[in-house]
Short mmCIF file of C-alpha atoms in Angstrom, two decimals:
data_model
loop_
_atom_site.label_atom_id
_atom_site.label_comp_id
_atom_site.label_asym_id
_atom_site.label_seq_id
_atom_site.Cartn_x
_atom_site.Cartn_y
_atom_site.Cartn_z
CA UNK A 30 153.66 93.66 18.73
CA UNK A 31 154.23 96.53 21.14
CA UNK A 32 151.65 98.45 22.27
CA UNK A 33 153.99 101.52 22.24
CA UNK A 34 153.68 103.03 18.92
CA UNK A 35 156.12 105.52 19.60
CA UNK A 36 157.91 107.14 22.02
CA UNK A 37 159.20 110.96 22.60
CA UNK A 38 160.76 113.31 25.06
CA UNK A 39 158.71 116.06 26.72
CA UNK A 40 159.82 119.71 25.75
CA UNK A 41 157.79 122.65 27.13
CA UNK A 42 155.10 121.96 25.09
CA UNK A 43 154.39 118.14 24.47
CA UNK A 44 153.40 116.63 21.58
CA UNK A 45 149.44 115.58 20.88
CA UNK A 46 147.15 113.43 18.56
CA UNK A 47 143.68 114.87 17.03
CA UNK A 48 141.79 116.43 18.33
CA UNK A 49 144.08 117.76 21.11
CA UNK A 50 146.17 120.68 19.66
CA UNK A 51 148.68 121.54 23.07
CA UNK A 52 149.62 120.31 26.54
CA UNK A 53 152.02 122.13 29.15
CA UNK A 54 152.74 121.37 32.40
CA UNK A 55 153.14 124.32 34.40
CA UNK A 56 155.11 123.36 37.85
CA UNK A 57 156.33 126.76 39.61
CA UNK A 58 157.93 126.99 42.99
CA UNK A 59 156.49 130.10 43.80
CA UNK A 60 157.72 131.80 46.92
CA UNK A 61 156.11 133.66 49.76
CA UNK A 62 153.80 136.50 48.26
CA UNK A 63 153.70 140.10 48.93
CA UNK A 64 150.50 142.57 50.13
CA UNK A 65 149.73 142.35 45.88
CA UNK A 66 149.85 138.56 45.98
CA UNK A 67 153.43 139.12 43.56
CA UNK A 68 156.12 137.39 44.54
CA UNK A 69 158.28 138.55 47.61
CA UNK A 70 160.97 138.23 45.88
CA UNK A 71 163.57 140.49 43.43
CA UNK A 72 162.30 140.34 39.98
CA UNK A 73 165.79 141.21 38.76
CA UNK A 74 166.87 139.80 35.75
CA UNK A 75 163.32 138.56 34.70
CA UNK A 76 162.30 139.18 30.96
CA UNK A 77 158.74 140.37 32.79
CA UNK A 78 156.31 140.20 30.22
CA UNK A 79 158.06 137.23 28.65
CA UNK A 80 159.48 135.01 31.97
CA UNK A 81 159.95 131.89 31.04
CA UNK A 82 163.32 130.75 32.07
CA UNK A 83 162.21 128.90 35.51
CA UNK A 84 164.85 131.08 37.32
CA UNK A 85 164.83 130.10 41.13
CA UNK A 86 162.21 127.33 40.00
CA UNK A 87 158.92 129.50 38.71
CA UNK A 88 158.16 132.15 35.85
CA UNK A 89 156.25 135.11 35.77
CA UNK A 90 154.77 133.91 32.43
CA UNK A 91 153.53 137.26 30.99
CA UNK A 92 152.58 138.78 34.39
CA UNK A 93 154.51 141.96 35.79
CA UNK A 94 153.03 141.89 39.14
CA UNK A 95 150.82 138.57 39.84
CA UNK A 96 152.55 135.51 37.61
CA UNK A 97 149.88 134.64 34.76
CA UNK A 98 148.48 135.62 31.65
CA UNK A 99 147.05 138.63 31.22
CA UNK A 100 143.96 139.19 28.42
CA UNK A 101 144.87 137.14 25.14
CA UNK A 102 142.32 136.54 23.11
CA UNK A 103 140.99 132.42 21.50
CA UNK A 104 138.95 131.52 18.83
CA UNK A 105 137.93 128.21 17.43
CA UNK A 106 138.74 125.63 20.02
CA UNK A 107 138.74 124.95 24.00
CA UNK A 108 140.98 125.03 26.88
CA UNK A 109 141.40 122.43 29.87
CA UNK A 110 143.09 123.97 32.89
CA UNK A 111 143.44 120.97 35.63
CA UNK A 112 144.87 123.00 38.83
CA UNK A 113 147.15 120.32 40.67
CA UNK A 114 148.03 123.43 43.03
CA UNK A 115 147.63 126.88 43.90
CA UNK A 116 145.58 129.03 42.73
CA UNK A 117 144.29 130.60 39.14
CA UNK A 118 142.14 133.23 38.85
CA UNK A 119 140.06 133.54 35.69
CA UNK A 120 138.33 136.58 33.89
CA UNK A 121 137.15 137.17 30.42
CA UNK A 122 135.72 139.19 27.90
CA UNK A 123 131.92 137.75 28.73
CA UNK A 124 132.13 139.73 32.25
CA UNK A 125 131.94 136.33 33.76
CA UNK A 126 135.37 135.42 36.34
CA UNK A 127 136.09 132.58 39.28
CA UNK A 128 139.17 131.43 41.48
CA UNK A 129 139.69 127.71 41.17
CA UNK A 130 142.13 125.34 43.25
CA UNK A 131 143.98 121.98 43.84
CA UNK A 132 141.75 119.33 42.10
CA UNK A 133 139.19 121.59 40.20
CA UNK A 134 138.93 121.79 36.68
CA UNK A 135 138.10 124.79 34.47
CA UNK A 136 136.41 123.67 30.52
CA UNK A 137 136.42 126.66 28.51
CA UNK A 138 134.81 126.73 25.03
CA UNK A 139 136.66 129.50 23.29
CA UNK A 140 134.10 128.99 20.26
CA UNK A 141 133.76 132.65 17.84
CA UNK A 142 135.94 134.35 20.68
CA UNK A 143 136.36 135.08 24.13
CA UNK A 144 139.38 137.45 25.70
CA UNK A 145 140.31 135.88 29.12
CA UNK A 146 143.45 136.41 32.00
CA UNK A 147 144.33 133.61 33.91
CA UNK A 148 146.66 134.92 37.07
CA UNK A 149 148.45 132.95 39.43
CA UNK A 150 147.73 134.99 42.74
CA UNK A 151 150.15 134.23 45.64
CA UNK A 152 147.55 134.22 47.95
CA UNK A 153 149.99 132.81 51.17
CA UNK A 154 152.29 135.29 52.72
CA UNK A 155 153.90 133.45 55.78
CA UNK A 156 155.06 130.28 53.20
CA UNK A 157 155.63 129.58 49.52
CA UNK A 158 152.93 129.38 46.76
CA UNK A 159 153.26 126.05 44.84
CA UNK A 160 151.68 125.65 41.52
CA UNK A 161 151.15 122.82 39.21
CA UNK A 162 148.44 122.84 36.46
CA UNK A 163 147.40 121.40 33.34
CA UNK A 164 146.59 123.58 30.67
CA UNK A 165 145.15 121.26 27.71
CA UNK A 166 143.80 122.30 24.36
CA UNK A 167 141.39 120.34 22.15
CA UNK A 168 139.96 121.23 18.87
CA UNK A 169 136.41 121.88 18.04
CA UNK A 170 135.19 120.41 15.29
CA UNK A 171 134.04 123.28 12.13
CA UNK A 172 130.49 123.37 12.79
CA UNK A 173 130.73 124.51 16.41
CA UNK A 174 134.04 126.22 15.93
CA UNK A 175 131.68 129.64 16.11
CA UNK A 176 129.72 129.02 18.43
CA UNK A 177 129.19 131.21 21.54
CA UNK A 178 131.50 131.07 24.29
CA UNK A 179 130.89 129.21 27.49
CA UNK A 180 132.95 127.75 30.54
CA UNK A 181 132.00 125.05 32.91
CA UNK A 182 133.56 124.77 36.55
CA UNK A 183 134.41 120.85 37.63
CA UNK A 184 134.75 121.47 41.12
CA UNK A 185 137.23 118.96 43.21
CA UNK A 186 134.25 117.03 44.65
CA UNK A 187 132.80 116.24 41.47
CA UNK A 188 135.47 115.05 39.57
CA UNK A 189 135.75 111.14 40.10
CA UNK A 190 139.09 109.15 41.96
CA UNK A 191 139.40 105.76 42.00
CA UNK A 192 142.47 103.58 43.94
CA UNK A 193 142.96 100.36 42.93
CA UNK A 194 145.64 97.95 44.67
CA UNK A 195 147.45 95.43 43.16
CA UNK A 196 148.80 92.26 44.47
CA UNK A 197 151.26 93.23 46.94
CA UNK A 198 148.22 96.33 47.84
CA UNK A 199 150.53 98.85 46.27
CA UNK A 200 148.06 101.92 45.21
CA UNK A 201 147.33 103.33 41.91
CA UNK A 202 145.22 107.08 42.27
CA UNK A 203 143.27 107.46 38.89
CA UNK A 204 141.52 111.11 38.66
CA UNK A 205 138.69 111.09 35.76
CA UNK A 206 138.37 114.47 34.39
CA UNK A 207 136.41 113.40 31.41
CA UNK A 208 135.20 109.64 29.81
CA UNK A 209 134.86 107.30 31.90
CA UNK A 210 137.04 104.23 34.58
CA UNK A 211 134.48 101.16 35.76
CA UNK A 212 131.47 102.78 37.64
CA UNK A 213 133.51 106.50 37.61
CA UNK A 214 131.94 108.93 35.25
CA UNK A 215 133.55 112.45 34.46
CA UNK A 216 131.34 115.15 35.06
CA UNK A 217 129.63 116.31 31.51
CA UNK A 218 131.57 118.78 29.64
CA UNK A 219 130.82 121.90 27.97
CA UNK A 220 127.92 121.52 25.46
CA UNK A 221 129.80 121.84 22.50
CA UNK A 222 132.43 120.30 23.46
CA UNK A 223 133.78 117.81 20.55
CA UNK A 224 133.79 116.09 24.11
CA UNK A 225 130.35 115.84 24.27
CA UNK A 226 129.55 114.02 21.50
CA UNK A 227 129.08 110.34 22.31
CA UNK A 228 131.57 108.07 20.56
CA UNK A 229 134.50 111.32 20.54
CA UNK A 230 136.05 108.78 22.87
CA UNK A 231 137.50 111.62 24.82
CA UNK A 232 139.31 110.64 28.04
CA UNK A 233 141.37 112.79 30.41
CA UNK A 234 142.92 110.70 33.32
CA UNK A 235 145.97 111.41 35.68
CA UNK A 236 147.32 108.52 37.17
CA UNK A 237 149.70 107.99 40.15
CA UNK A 238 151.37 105.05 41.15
CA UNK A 239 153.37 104.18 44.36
CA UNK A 240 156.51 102.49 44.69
CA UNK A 241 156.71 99.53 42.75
CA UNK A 242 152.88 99.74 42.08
CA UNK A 243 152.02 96.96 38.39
CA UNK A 244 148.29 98.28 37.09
CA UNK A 245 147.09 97.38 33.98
CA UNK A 246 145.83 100.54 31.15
CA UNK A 247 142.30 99.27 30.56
CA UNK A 248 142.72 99.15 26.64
CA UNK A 249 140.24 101.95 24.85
CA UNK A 250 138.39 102.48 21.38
CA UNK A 251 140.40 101.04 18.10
CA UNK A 252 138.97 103.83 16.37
CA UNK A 253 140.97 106.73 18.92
CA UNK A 254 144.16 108.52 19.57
CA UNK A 255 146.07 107.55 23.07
CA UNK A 256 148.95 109.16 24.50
CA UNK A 257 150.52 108.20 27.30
CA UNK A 258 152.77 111.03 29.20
CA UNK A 259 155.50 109.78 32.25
CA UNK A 260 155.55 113.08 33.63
CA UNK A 261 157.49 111.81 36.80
CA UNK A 262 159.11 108.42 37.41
CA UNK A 263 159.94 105.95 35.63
CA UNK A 264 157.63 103.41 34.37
CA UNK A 265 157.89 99.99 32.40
CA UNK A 266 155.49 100.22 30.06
CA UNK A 267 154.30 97.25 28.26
CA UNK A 268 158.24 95.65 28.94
CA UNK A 269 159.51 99.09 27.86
CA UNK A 270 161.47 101.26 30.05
CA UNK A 271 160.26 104.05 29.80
CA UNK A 272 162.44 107.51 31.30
CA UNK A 273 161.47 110.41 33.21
CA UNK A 274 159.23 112.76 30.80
CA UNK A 275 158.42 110.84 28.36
CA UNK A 276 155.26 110.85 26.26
CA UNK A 277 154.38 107.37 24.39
CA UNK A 278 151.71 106.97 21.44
CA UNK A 279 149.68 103.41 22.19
CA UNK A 280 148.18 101.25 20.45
CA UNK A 281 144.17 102.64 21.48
CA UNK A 282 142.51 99.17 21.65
CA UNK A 283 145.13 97.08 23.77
CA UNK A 284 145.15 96.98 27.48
CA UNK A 285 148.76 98.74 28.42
CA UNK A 286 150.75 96.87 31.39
CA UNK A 287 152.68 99.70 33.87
CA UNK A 288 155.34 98.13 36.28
CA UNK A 289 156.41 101.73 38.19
CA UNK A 290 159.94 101.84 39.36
CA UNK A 291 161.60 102.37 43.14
CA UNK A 292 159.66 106.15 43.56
CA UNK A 293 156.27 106.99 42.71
CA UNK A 294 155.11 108.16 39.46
CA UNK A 295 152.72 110.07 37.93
CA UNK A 296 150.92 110.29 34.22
CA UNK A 297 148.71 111.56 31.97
CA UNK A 298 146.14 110.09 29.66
CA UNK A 299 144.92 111.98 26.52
CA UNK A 300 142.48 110.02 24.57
CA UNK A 301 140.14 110.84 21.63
CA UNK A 302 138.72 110.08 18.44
CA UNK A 303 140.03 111.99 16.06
CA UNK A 304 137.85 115.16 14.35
CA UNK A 305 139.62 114.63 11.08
CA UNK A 306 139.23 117.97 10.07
CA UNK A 307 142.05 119.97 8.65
CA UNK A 308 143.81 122.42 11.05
CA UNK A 309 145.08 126.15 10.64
CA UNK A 310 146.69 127.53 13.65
CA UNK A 311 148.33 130.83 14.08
CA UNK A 312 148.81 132.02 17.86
CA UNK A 313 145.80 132.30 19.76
CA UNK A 314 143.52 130.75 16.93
CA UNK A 315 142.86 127.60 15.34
CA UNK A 316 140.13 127.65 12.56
CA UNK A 317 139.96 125.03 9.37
CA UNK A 318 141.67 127.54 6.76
CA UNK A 319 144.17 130.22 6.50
CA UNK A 320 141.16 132.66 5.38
CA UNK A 321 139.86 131.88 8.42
CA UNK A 322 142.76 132.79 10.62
CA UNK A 323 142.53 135.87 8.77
CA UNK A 324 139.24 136.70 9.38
CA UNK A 325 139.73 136.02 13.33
CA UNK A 326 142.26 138.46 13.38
CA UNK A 327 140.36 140.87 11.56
CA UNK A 328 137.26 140.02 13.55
CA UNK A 329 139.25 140.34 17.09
CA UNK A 330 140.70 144.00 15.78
CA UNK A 331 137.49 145.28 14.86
CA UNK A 332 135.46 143.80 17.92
CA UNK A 333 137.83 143.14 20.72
CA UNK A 334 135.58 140.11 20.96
CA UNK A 335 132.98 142.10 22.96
CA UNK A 336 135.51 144.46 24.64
CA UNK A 337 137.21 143.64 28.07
CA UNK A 338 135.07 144.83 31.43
CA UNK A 339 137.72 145.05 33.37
CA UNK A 340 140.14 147.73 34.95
CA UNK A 341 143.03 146.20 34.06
CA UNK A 342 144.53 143.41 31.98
CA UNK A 343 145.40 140.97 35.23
CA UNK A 344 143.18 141.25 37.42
CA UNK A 345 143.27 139.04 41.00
CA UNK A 346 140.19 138.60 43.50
CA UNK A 347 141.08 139.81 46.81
CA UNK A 348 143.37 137.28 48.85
CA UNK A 349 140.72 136.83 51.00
CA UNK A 350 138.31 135.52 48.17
CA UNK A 351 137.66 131.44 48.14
CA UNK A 352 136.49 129.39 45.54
CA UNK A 353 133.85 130.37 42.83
CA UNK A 354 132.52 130.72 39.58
CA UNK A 355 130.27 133.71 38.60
CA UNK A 356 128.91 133.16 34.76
CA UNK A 357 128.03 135.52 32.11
CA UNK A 358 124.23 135.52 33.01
CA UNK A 359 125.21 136.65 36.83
CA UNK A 360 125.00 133.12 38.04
CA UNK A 361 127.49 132.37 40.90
CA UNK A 362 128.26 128.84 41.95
CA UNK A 363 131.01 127.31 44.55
CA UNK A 364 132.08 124.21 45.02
CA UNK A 365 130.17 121.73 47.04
CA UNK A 366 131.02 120.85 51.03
#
């Protein structure tokens, strides 16, 4: 029997298993920014606000000067933002804010509510401002589904590569953003993260493999979800050709033969045991009941969850500004040498 239990084309937003909720790739072409970090470019055309056509190769998302997404509120669940390129610069209702980069990893535990922006400053004004990110969601399970909001930095250096070789030495690249590969161990999540808890199972892995390049999926729990996503290339997987953008559902406890194809090819693991917990979802919430969508709406009108300290809905840290993290408790970190 295969180990591909089903196969699907990629739209915009690919499809998960429990106790993810939403993946999106984000891959923009930015060009050359201007003395705001916005694109030096004509914006004519653009449904600003509401950009995403990929015109000339990037969007403005819901940005009108720096690409992005200005305040929006969560509830109930976390975010995963794995920045591949570029730049993101977060804020949120909390008063705590950072600038992350290519290979760090931002955990956010949306729990009873947080308001954040996450902008895409073009930070390079001599040369074009790629950006490719991950931008995950996975559920909480109801009993920490209010609890207080929190976000944990997984700077570059921390988060765990392996290469492995095969036969003919051809290179596989695994990143481990969280579970764990052989003797590499993700850095610990958030606290209350349904990631935290010891047999969730949770694995978050991108994978590259060079021309021709045969590694074998080390198989995972029987008891978890696994999905598979060919994000570029073309991969045999488990006999199966499998096209460009592609995402396959496998069989969790069976090791998972890839034979890559001519170019090199890159994918992304999603693994977890499910939370099994029912699932309302309306916008920027996801509770266990309608009433409870309700209520976060009401709750979010009433209490802006805690207001936003900002002086303006997209804010950007000056282009000067590296990498950092500065909490909610006034606690600034950067990422290690």
């Amino acid at each position: 029997m295969s180990v591909v239990l089903g196969a699907r084309p990629l739209g915009w937003v690919w499809d998960t298993l429990d106790p993810f909720l939403f993946c999106v790739h984000h891959d923009d072409a930015y060009p050359a920014g201007d003395s705001r970090m916005a694109p030096a470019a004509s914006l004519a055309g653009r449904a600003l606000g509401q950009d995403f056509e990929g015109i000339d190769g990037w969007r403005m998302y819901h940005g009108r000067t720096i690409p992005g997404f200005p305040a929006h509120p969560h509830r109930g669940f976390e975010t995963i933002t794995i920045l591949r390129d570029g730049f993101c610069d977060h804020s949120d209702s909390l008063g705590a804010t950072a600038r992350f980069g290519r290979g760090d990893v931002q955990w956010m535990t949306a729990g009873r509510g947080v308001v954040h922006a996450e902008m895409f400053p073009l930070r390079e004004q001599a040369r074009p401002n790629p950006l490719e990110l991950f931008q995950i969601w996975i559920n909480l399970p109801a009993a920490q589904k209010m609890c207080d909001p929190h976000f944990t930095m997984l700077w570059a250096p921390t988060v765990p590569r392996r290469t492995f070789h095969d036969d003919a030495g051809r290179a596989i690249d695994v990143t481990v953003v969280a579970g764990t590969l052989g003797d590499a161990v993700a850095p610990p999540p958030p606290p209350r993260s349904w990631a935290s808890v010891a047999d969730s199972h949770v694995a978050i892995w991108t994978i590259t493999l060079a021309p021709g390049a045969h590694w074998t999926l080390p198989p995972g729990p029987a008891d978890a979800n696994r999905m598979l996503y060919v994000y570029r290339g073309a991969v045999d997987v488990d006999g199966r050709r499998t096209v460009p953008k592609t995402g396959l559902r496998l069989q969790p406890g069976a090791p998972v033969p890839l034979w890559n194809g001519d170019g090199a090819s890159e994918l992304l693991l999603l693994q977890g045991r499910p939370i099994g917990e029912p699932v309302a979802a309306q916008g920027p919430f996801v509770m266990n009941t309608p009433a409870q969508i309700a209520q976060a709406y009401e709750d979010y009108q009433r209490t802006r969850f805690g207001g936003w300290p900002w002086s303006r809905p997209d804010p950007a840290h000056p282009r000067e500004e590296g990498r950092f993290a500065r909490h909610a408790d006034g606690r600034v970190e950067r990422p290690p040498a």
